[in-house]
Short mmCIF file of C-alpha atoms and ligand atoms in Angstrom, two decimals:
data_model
loop_
_atom_site.label_atom_id
_atom_site.label_comp_id
_atom_site.label_asym_id
_atom_site.label_seq_id
_atom_site.Cartn_x
_atom_site.Cartn_y
_atom_site.Cartn_z
CA MET A 232 -4.53 11.62 49.03
CA GLN A 233 -4.75 7.83 48.93
CA ARG A 234 -7.46 5.30 48.14
CA ALA A 235 -7.74 1.55 48.49
CA PHE A 236 -6.83 -0.24 45.27
CA GLY A 237 -10.11 -2.09 45.12
CA LYS A 238 -9.95 -5.03 47.58
CA GLN A 239 -6.37 -5.88 46.66
CA GLY A 240 -4.94 -5.07 50.12
CA PHE A 241 -3.01 -1.86 49.53
CA ALA A 242 -3.62 1.84 48.83
CA VAL A 243 -2.61 4.06 45.92
CA SER A 244 -2.32 7.78 45.47
CA THR A 245 -5.35 9.29 43.70
CA LEU A 246 -2.94 11.01 41.29
CA GLY A 247 -0.31 8.82 39.68
CA LEU A 248 2.44 9.41 37.18
CA GLY A 249 2.27 7.93 33.69
CA THR A 250 5.74 7.55 32.20
CA GLY A 251 4.97 7.34 28.48
CA ASN A 252 6.66 10.72 27.97
CA ILE A 253 9.75 10.12 30.06
CA GLY A 254 10.87 7.18 27.96
CA ASP A 255 12.09 9.63 25.35
CA PRO A 256 15.88 9.09 25.06
CA ALA A 257 16.33 12.83 24.12
CA LEU A 258 15.30 13.92 27.62
CA ASP A 259 17.99 14.94 30.10
CA GLU A 260 18.71 12.14 32.50
CA THR A 261 19.16 14.44 35.52
CA GLN A 262 15.82 16.20 34.83
CA VAL A 263 14.01 12.87 34.53
CA GLY A 264 15.52 11.78 37.87
CA ALA A 265 14.43 15.02 39.46
CA LEU A 266 10.86 14.61 38.13
CA LEU A 267 10.59 11.07 39.51
CA ASP A 268 11.96 12.12 42.86
CA ARG A 269 9.62 15.09 43.00
CA ALA A 270 6.58 12.89 42.22
CA LEU A 271 7.29 10.71 45.30
CA ASP A 272 8.03 13.80 47.43
CA LEU A 273 4.61 15.24 46.45
CA GLY A 274 2.81 11.98 47.34
CA VAL A 275 2.27 10.96 43.70
CA THR A 276 3.22 7.40 44.53
CA LEU A 277 1.73 5.19 41.80
CA ILE A 278 4.17 5.05 38.89
CA ASP A 279 2.84 3.49 35.69
CA THR A 280 5.15 2.27 32.94
CA ALA A 281 5.46 -0.39 30.24
CA ARG A 282 7.91 -2.37 28.30
CA SER A 283 7.11 -0.21 25.20
CA TYR A 284 7.81 3.17 26.82
CA GLY A 285 11.32 3.65 25.55
CA LYS A 286 13.77 4.18 28.41
CA ALA A 287 11.06 4.61 31.03
CA GLU A 288 11.45 1.31 32.94
CA GLU A 289 15.25 1.65 32.93
CA ARG A 290 15.06 5.21 34.25
CA ILE A 291 12.58 4.34 37.02
CA GLY A 292 14.95 1.59 38.09
CA ARG A 293 18.00 3.85 38.01
CA HIS A 294 16.48 6.82 39.83
CA LEU A 295 13.98 5.24 42.22
CA ALA A 296 15.35 1.81 43.18
CA HIS A 297 16.56 3.19 46.51
CA ARG A 298 13.00 4.41 47.26
CA ARG A 299 11.24 1.28 46.10
CA HIS A 300 9.21 0.79 49.26
CA GLN A 301 7.71 4.29 48.89
CA PHE A 302 5.73 3.71 45.73
CA VAL A 303 3.37 1.35 43.92
CA LEU A 304 4.85 0.15 40.65
CA SER A 305 2.60 -0.72 37.71
CA THR A 306 3.93 -2.04 34.40
CA LYS A 307 2.75 -3.91 31.31
CA VAL A 308 3.97 -6.96 29.40
CA GLY A 309 3.15 -9.35 26.60
CA TYR A 310 5.42 -8.44 23.69
CA GLY A 311 8.90 -7.50 22.55
CA ILE A 312 11.05 -10.23 24.17
CA PRO A 313 13.68 -11.57 21.78
CA GLY A 314 13.31 -15.33 21.22
CA HIS A 315 9.62 -15.37 22.18
CA LYS A 316 6.51 -14.90 20.07
CA ASP A 317 4.41 -11.98 21.32
CA TRP A 318 1.36 -12.96 23.46
CA THR A 319 2.56 -16.36 24.53
CA HIS A 320 3.02 -17.85 27.98
CA GLY A 321 6.77 -17.67 27.53
CA CYS A 322 6.75 -14.04 26.39
CA VAL A 323 4.67 -12.95 29.38
CA ALA A 324 6.88 -14.88 31.84
CA ALA A 325 10.12 -13.53 30.32
CA GLY A 326 8.59 -10.04 30.10
CA ILE A 327 7.99 -10.01 33.86
CA ASP A 328 11.53 -11.15 34.57
CA ALA A 329 12.87 -8.48 32.18
CA ALA A 330 10.78 -5.79 33.91
CA LEU A 331 12.08 -6.86 37.33
CA LYS A 332 15.65 -6.52 36.08
CA ARG A 333 15.11 -3.16 34.31
CA LEU A 334 13.20 -1.78 37.23
CA ARG A 335 15.83 -3.02 39.67
CA THR A 336 13.31 -4.59 42.03
CA ASP A 337 12.45 -8.06 43.25
CA TYR A 338 8.66 -7.48 43.05
CA LEU A 339 6.18 -5.60 40.90
CA ASP A 340 2.89 -4.36 42.39
CA ILE A 341 0.66 -4.45 39.39
CA VAL A 342 1.41 -6.09 36.05
CA HIS A 343 -0.97 -5.66 33.12
CA LEU A 344 -1.37 -7.55 29.94
CA HIS A 345 -0.88 -4.62 27.65
CA SER A 346 -4.03 -4.54 25.44
CA CYS A 347 -4.06 -8.02 23.93
CA PRO A 348 -7.10 -9.09 21.85
CA LEU A 349 -10.07 -10.94 23.30
CA GLU A 350 -9.20 -14.31 21.76
CA THR A 351 -5.72 -14.12 23.37
CA LEU A 352 -7.33 -13.52 26.76
CA GLN A 353 -9.84 -16.26 26.26
CA LYS A 354 -7.16 -18.83 25.27
CA GLY A 355 -5.80 -18.48 28.79
CA ASP A 356 -2.05 -19.01 28.33
CA VAL A 357 -1.01 -15.46 28.99
CA VAL A 358 -3.31 -15.17 31.99
CA ARG A 359 -1.86 -18.39 33.47
CA ALA A 360 1.64 -16.97 33.02
CA LEU A 361 0.64 -13.82 35.04
CA HIS A 362 -0.91 -15.98 37.78
CA LYS A 363 2.14 -18.22 37.99
CA ALA A 364 4.36 -15.19 38.43
CA ARG A 365 2.03 -13.90 41.13
CA ASP A 366 2.17 -17.26 42.93
CA GLN A 367 5.96 -17.05 42.76
CA GLY A 368 5.85 -13.68 44.48
CA LYS A 369 7.10 -11.66 41.45
CA LEU A 370 3.98 -9.52 41.39
CA ARG A 371 1.02 -8.73 43.62
CA VAL A 372 -1.85 -7.94 41.25
CA ALA A 373 -2.50 -9.56 37.91
CA ALA A 374 -4.17 -6.87 35.73
CA TYR A 375 -5.46 -6.11 32.28
CA SER A 376 -5.02 -2.83 30.37
CA GLY A 377 -7.43 -2.22 27.50
CA GLU A 378 -10.88 -1.13 26.39
CA ASN A 379 -14.32 -2.12 25.16
CA ALA A 380 -15.23 -5.88 24.83
CA GLU A 381 -11.76 -7.00 26.15
CA LEU A 382 -12.05 -4.79 29.25
CA GLN A 383 -15.55 -6.01 29.94
CA TRP A 384 -14.47 -9.64 29.53
CA ALA A 385 -11.41 -9.15 31.71
CA ILE A 386 -13.53 -7.68 34.51
CA ALA A 387 -16.25 -10.32 34.29
CA SER A 388 -13.72 -13.20 34.12
CA GLY A 389 -12.69 -12.96 37.77
CA GLN A 390 -9.01 -13.52 36.67
CA PHE A 391 -7.74 -10.01 37.33
CA GLY A 392 -7.33 -7.86 40.44
CA GLY A 393 -6.72 -4.67 38.48
CA VAL A 394 -7.57 -2.92 35.24
CA GLU A 395 -6.31 0.16 33.39
CA CYS A 396 -8.50 2.03 30.94
CA SER A 397 -9.13 5.47 29.47
CA VAL A 398 -11.31 7.76 31.62
CA ASN A 399 -11.54 11.41 30.62
CA LEU A 400 -13.96 14.17 29.56
CA PHE A 401 -14.17 12.67 26.09
CA ASP A 402 -13.87 9.00 26.84
CA GLN A 403 -16.51 7.88 29.31
CA ARG A 404 -17.60 4.57 27.86
CA CYS A 405 -16.21 2.43 30.66
CA LEU A 406 -18.09 4.48 33.27
CA GLU A 407 -21.37 2.94 32.09
CA HIS A 408 -20.94 -0.79 32.66
CA ALA A 409 -17.32 -1.88 33.00
CA LEU A 410 -16.18 0.16 36.01
CA PRO A 411 -19.31 -0.28 38.15
CA LEU A 412 -18.79 -4.04 37.80
CA ALA A 413 -15.07 -3.69 38.52
CA GLN A 414 -15.86 -1.75 41.74
CA ALA A 415 -18.45 -4.28 42.85
CA ARG A 416 -15.88 -7.08 42.40
CA GLY A 417 -13.08 -5.31 44.33
CA ILE A 418 -10.97 -4.81 41.23
CA GLY A 419 -8.59 -1.84 41.46
CA VAL A 420 -9.02 0.73 38.64
CA ILE A 421 -6.31 2.95 37.01
CA ALA A 422 -7.59 5.70 34.78
CA LYS A 423 -5.23 6.40 31.90
CA ARG A 424 -5.18 9.41 29.51
CA PRO A 425 -7.02 11.52 32.15
CA LEU A 426 -6.26 14.76 30.36
CA ALA A 427 -7.41 13.22 27.09
CA ASN A 428 -3.89 14.15 25.81
CA ALA A 429 -4.82 17.85 26.11
CA PRO A 430 -6.62 18.34 22.75
CA TRP A 431 -7.28 22.03 23.64
CA ARG A 432 -3.67 22.71 22.61
CA PHE A 433 -4.74 22.61 18.95
CA ALA A 434 -6.80 25.30 17.27
CA GLY A 435 -7.36 23.12 14.22
CA ARG A 436 -7.95 19.39 13.85
CA PRO A 437 -4.65 17.72 14.81
CA VAL A 438 -4.63 15.14 12.03
CA GLY A 439 -2.59 12.07 13.03
CA ASP A 440 -1.99 13.22 16.56
CA TYR A 441 -2.81 10.75 19.43
CA CYS A 442 -5.52 13.17 20.61
CA GLU A 443 -7.24 13.65 17.25
CA GLU A 444 -10.29 11.54 18.14
CA TYR A 445 -10.62 13.42 21.51
CA TRP A 446 -10.32 16.75 19.63
CA LEU A 447 -13.32 15.80 17.47
CA ARG A 448 -15.36 14.66 20.47
CA ARG A 449 -14.58 17.91 22.24
CA GLN A 450 -15.99 19.82 19.32
CA ALA A 451 -19.14 17.67 19.33
CA MET A 452 -19.72 17.83 23.11
CA GLY A 453 -19.35 21.57 23.50
CA ILE A 454 -18.39 21.47 27.16
CA GLU A 455 -17.63 24.85 28.79
CA THR A 456 -14.81 25.17 31.31
CA HIS A 457 -16.34 28.33 33.00
CA ASP A 458 -14.06 29.38 35.89
CA MET A 459 -11.52 26.57 35.51
CA ASP A 460 -8.82 25.87 33.03
CA TRP A 461 -8.99 22.68 30.95
CA PRO A 462 -6.39 20.63 32.93
CA GLU A 463 -8.31 21.38 36.20
CA LEU A 464 -11.68 20.45 34.72
CA ALA A 465 -10.25 17.33 33.11
CA LEU A 466 -8.34 16.08 36.10
CA ARG A 467 -11.00 16.67 38.68
CA PHE A 468 -13.40 14.79 36.45
CA ALA A 469 -11.11 11.77 35.97
CA VAL A 470 -9.42 11.48 39.39
CA HIS A 471 -12.77 11.56 41.13
CA ALA A 472 -14.93 9.60 38.68
CA PRO A 473 -16.79 6.66 40.39
CA ALA A 474 -14.68 3.50 40.73
CA VAL A 475 -11.42 5.18 39.74
CA CYS A 476 -8.69 4.48 42.33
CA CYS A 477 -5.85 6.42 40.68
CA ALA A 478 -5.58 8.61 37.53
CA ILE A 479 -2.15 8.62 35.87
CA VAL A 480 -1.23 11.83 34.12
CA GLY A 481 1.69 11.63 31.68
CA THR A 482 4.13 14.48 32.01
CA ALA A 483 7.78 15.28 31.57
CA SER A 484 7.35 18.63 33.34
CA VAL A 485 7.77 19.26 37.06
CA GLU A 486 5.66 22.41 36.72
CA HIS A 487 2.76 20.34 35.25
CA LEU A 488 3.19 17.63 37.84
CA MET A 489 2.86 20.18 40.69
CA GLN A 490 -0.10 21.84 39.07
CA ASN A 491 -1.79 18.50 38.54
CA LYS A 492 -1.32 17.55 42.16
CA GLU A 493 -2.93 20.74 43.22
CA TYR A 494 -5.87 20.27 40.91
CA ALA A 495 -6.45 16.59 41.96
CA ASP A 496 -6.42 17.73 45.62
CA ARG A 497 -9.17 20.23 45.00
CA GLY A 498 -11.55 17.26 45.02
CA PRO A 499 -14.44 16.24 42.84
CA LEU A 500 -16.26 18.61 40.50
CA PRO A 501 -19.51 19.94 41.94
CA PRO A 502 -22.11 17.22 41.25
CA GLU A 503 -24.15 19.29 38.81
CA ARG A 504 -21.03 20.01 36.71
CA PHE A 505 -20.04 16.34 36.70
CA GLU A 506 -23.53 15.44 35.48
CA VAL A 507 -23.50 18.08 32.73
CA ILE A 508 -20.33 16.44 31.34
CA ARG A 509 -21.75 12.97 31.66
CA ARG A 510 -24.93 14.13 29.85
CA ALA A 511 -22.88 15.81 27.06
CA PHE A 512 -21.11 12.51 26.44
CA ARG A 513 -24.34 10.47 26.39
CA VAL A 514 -26.17 12.88 24.13
CA HIS A 515 -23.44 13.16 21.51
CA ASN A 516 -22.10 9.67 21.82
CA ASP A 517 -21.80 8.39 18.24
CA ASN A 518 -20.91 4.83 19.16
CA TRP A 519 -17.73 6.26 20.70
CA ARG A 520 -15.37 3.47 21.63
CA GLY A 521 -12.84 3.45 24.46
CA GLN A 522 -9.49 4.64 23.02
CA ILE A 523 -6.40 2.51 23.69
N1 NAP B 668 -2.13 1.04 28.71
C1 NAP B 668 -2.16 1.78 27.63
O1 NAP B 668 -2.36 1.24 26.57
C2 NAP B 668 -1.91 3.22 27.79
C3 NAP B 668 -2.24 4.11 26.73
C4 NAP B 668 -2.01 5.45 26.92
C5 NAP B 668 -1.51 5.91 28.12
N2 NAP B 668 -1.22 5.02 29.15
C6 NAP B 668 -0.65 5.45 30.40
O2 NAP B 668 -1.38 6.58 30.85
C7 NAP B 668 -0.53 7.68 31.05
C8 NAP B 668 -1.26 8.97 30.80
O3 NAP B 668 -1.67 9.01 29.49
P1 NAP B 668 -1.11 10.01 28.39
O4 NAP B 668 0.21 10.47 28.87
O5 NAP B 668 -1.20 9.35 27.06
O6 NAP B 668 -2.21 11.15 28.37
P2 NAP B 668 -2.68 12.38 29.44
O7 NAP B 668 -2.11 12.09 30.74
O8 NAP B 668 -4.14 12.53 29.20
O9 NAP B 668 -1.98 13.62 28.74
C9 NAP B 668 -0.61 13.80 28.68
C10 NAP B 668 -0.35 15.14 27.97
O10 NAP B 668 -0.80 16.22 28.74
C11 NAP B 668 0.26 17.13 29.01
N3 NAP B 668 0.04 17.68 30.39
C12 NAP B 668 0.22 17.08 31.56
N4 NAP B 668 -0.06 17.87 32.56
C13 NAP B 668 -0.43 19.03 32.04
C14 NAP B 668 -0.90 20.29 32.58
N5 NAP B 668 -0.99 20.48 33.91
N6 NAP B 668 -1.19 21.33 31.74
C15 NAP B 668 -1.07 21.14 30.42
N7 NAP B 668 -0.69 20.00 29.78
C16 NAP B 668 -0.35 18.95 30.63
C17 NAP B 668 1.52 16.43 28.82
O11 NAP B 668 2.58 17.21 28.33
P3 NAP B 668 3.82 17.71 29.23
O12 NAP B 668 4.81 16.61 29.24
O13 NAP B 668 4.24 18.95 28.63
O14 NAP B 668 3.29 17.93 30.65
C18 NAP B 668 1.17 15.37 27.75
O15 NAP B 668 1.29 15.95 26.43
C19 NAP B 668 0.68 7.39 30.13
O16 NAP B 668 1.84 8.11 30.47
C20 NAP B 668 0.79 5.90 30.39
O17 NAP B 668 1.45 5.68 31.62
C21 NAP B 668 -1.37 3.72 28.97
#
């Protein structure tokens, strides 16, 4: 299933693949290649990566360069380039060139500033670097990945054609104001962490785990899954939330990838279930901030 990426002139698959997990150097190279191939074969054709995801960019380049025209490639920049201070014009420009090289392509579809602070956005240098690269044909959509005040500012600024933010059962803040505005402005929206990093895996509070905050919110909200399992409920909520163009699930497992595709294709949750989940978030919301 595909949707328009806002008014940016191209479509994306409603389920995308997040590659945070497949950057792990310990993973078997052949298995990673098989997973990436399988994603495209299944129609999961938005691949999201970042400079900071270990070997992910390099692996996407290695395994998918020959299928480049079959998928939408999203990456993130702003830091980690030797010889450049993070969050400068030069670092963003060099980050884009480095991504093109690692990903073995001559264009990137969506390039995000990877969660820089509001002051950095407002200063303008890094945004100008993105726009310059877009004007040079190195990328199609200048985008921002982040949450809260930064996300709201990025959307309102008119400088970005895409955003990436957390949308899941336990992280709904952006559904209130940010995403309706993004949609009205034709900005494409990628929902990250759509499974909320699967906090139901832990019987007790997973102190220090990435999903700890979501685990606590799950306890507070008291949502029931009824006839579904957690991944199905979570995915159908996030993939089909208003304004979301594509939800990127992170997985290193072909089995999970296939299951996720099937769940996403089952369509939106029945409206009354969607509303129960929205209400549970609003009622228990203890100034819950969007989680990077
Ligand atoms: N821009 C940013 O700052 C930022 C931050 C976070 C994430 N992201 C992007 O968003 C993507 C998704 O976020 P995420 O990976 O953090 O969180 P997520 O997609 O909510 O959850 C990923 C976790 O769920 C598991 N999983 C996937 N499918 C499953 C299934 N069917 N059943 C049970 N467990 C399943 C995965 O493990 P298995 O490997 O075992 O499947 C992994 O542990 C990332 O890969 C990345 O591309 C961006």
